[in-house]
Coordinates of N, CA and C in Angstrom, one line a residue:
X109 N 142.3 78.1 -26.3 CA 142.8 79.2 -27.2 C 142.6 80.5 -26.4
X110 N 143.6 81.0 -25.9 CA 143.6 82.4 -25.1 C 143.4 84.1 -27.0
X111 N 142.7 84.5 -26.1 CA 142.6 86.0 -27.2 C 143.5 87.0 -26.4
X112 N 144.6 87.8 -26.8 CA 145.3 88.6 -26.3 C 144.6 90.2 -27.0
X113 N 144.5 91.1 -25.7 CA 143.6 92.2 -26.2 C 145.2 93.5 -26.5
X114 N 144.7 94.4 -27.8 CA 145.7 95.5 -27.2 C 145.0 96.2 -27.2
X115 N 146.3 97.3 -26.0 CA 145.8 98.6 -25.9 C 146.3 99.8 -26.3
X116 N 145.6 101.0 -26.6 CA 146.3 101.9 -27.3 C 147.3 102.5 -25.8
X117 N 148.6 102.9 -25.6 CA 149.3 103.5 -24.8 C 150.2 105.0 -25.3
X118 N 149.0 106.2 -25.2 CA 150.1 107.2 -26.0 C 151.5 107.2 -25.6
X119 N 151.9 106.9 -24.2 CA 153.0 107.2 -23.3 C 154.1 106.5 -24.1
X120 N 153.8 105.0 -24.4 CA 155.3 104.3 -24.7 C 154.9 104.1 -26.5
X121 N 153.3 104.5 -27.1 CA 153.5 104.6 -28.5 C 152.9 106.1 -28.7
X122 N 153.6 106.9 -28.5 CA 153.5 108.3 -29.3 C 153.1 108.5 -31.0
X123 N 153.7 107.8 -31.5 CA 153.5 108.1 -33.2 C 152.3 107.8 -33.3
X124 N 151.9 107.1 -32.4 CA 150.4 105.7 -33.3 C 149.6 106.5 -33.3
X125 N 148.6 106.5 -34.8 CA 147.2 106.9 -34.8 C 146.2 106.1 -34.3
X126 N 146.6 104.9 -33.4 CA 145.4 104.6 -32.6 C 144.6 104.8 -32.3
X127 N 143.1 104.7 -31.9 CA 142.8 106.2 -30.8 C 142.7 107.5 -31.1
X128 N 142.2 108.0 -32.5 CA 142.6 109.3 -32.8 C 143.8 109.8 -32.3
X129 N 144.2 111.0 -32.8 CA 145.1 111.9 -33.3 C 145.5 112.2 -32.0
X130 N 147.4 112.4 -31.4 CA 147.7 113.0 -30.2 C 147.8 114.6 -30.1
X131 N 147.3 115.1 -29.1 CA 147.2 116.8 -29.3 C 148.5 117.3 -28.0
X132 N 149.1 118.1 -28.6 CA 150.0 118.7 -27.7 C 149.2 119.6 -26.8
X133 N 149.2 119.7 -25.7 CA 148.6 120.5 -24.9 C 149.2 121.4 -24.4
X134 N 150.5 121.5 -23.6 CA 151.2 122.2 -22.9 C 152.9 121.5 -23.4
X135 N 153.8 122.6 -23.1 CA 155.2 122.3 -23.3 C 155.4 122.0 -21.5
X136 N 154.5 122.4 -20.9 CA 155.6 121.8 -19.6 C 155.1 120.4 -18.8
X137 N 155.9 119.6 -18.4 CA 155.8 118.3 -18.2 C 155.3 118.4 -16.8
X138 N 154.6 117.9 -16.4 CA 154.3 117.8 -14.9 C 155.7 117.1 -14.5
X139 N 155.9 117.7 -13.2 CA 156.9 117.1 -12.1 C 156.4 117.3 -10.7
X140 N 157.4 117.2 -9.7 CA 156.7 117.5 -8.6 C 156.8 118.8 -8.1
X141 N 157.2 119.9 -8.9 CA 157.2 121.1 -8.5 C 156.7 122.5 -9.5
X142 N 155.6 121.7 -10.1 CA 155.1 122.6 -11.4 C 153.8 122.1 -11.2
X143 N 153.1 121.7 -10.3 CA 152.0 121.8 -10.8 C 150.9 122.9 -11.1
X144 N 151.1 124.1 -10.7 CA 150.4 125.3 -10.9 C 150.5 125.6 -12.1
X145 N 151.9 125.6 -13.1 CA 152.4 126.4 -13.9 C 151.6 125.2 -15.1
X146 N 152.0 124.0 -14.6 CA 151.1 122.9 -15.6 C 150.0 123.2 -15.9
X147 N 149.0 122.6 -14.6 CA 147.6 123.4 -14.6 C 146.8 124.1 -14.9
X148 N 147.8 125.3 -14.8 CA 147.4 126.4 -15.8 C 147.1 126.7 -16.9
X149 N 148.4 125.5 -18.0 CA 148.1 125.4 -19.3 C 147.5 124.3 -19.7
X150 N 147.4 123.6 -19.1 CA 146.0 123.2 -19.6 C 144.4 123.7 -19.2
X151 N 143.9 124.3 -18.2 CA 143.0 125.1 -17.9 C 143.0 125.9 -19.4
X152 N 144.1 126.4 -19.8 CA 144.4 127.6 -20.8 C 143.5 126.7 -22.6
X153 N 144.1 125.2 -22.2 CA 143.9 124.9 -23.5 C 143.0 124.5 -23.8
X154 N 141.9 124.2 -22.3 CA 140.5 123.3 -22.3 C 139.5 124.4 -22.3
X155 N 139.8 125.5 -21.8 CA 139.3 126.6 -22.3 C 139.2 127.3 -23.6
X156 N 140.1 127.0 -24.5 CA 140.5 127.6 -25.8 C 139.0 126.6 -26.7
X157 N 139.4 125.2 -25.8 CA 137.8 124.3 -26.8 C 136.7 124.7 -26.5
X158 N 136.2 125.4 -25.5 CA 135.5 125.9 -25.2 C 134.6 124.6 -24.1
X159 N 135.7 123.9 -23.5 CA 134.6 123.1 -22.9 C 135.3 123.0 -21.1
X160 N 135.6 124.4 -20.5 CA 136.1 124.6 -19.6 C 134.7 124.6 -18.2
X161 N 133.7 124.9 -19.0 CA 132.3 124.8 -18.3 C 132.3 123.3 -17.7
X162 N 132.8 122.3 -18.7 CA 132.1 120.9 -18.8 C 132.6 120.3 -17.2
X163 N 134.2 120.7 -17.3 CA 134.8 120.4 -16.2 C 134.5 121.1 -14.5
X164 N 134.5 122.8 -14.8 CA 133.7 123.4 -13.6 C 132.6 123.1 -13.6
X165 N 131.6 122.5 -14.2 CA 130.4 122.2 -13.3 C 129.3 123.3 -14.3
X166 N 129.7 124.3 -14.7 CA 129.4 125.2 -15.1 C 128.5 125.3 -16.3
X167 N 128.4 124.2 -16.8 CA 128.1 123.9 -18.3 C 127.8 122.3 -18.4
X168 N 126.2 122.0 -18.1 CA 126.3 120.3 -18.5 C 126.3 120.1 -19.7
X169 N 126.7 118.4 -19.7 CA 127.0 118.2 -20.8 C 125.9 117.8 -21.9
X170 N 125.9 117.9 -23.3 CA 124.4 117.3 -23.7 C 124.6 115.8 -23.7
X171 N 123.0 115.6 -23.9 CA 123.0 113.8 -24.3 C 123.0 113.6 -25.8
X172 N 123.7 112.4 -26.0 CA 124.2 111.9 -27.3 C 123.2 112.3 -28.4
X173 N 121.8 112.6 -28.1 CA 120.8 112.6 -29.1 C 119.8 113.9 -29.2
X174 N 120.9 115.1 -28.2 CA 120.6 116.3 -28.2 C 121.4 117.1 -29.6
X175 N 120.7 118.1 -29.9 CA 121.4 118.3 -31.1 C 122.5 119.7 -30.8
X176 N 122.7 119.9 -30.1 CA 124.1 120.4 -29.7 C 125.6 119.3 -28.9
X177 N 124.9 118.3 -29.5 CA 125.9 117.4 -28.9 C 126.8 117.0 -30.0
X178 N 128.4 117.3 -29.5 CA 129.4 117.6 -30.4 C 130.3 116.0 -30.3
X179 N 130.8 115.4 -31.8 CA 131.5 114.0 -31.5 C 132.7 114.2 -31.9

């Protein structure tokens, strides 16, 4: 008796609330001649959560049982 696993895939199921909720980030699609203008917006939008530290380095992250640690 084989068990078949799924997986959530936002790419080919967009609608699904699998996996929490999908967040629009940016209107512009990466290609191969936009990555700056991409990057940008999302820098813009990982910043707006305020968790732009988490990614520069600049900001560690808490541990799960610190009480500034956000779920």
């Amino acid at each position: 008796m084989s068990k078949t696993l799924e997986t959530f895939d936002p790419v080919s199921n967009p609608g699904s609330s699998e996996g929490g909720s999908l967040i629009h980030i940016t209107t512009h699609k990466l290609n191969g001649t936009n990555f700056l203008r991409w990057a940008e917006s999302v820098k813009f939008f990982i910043r707006g959560q305020g968790k732009l530290g988490l990614l520069d380095g600049s900001k560690k992250a808490f541990a799960a049982g610190d009480l500034g640690y956000e779920t």
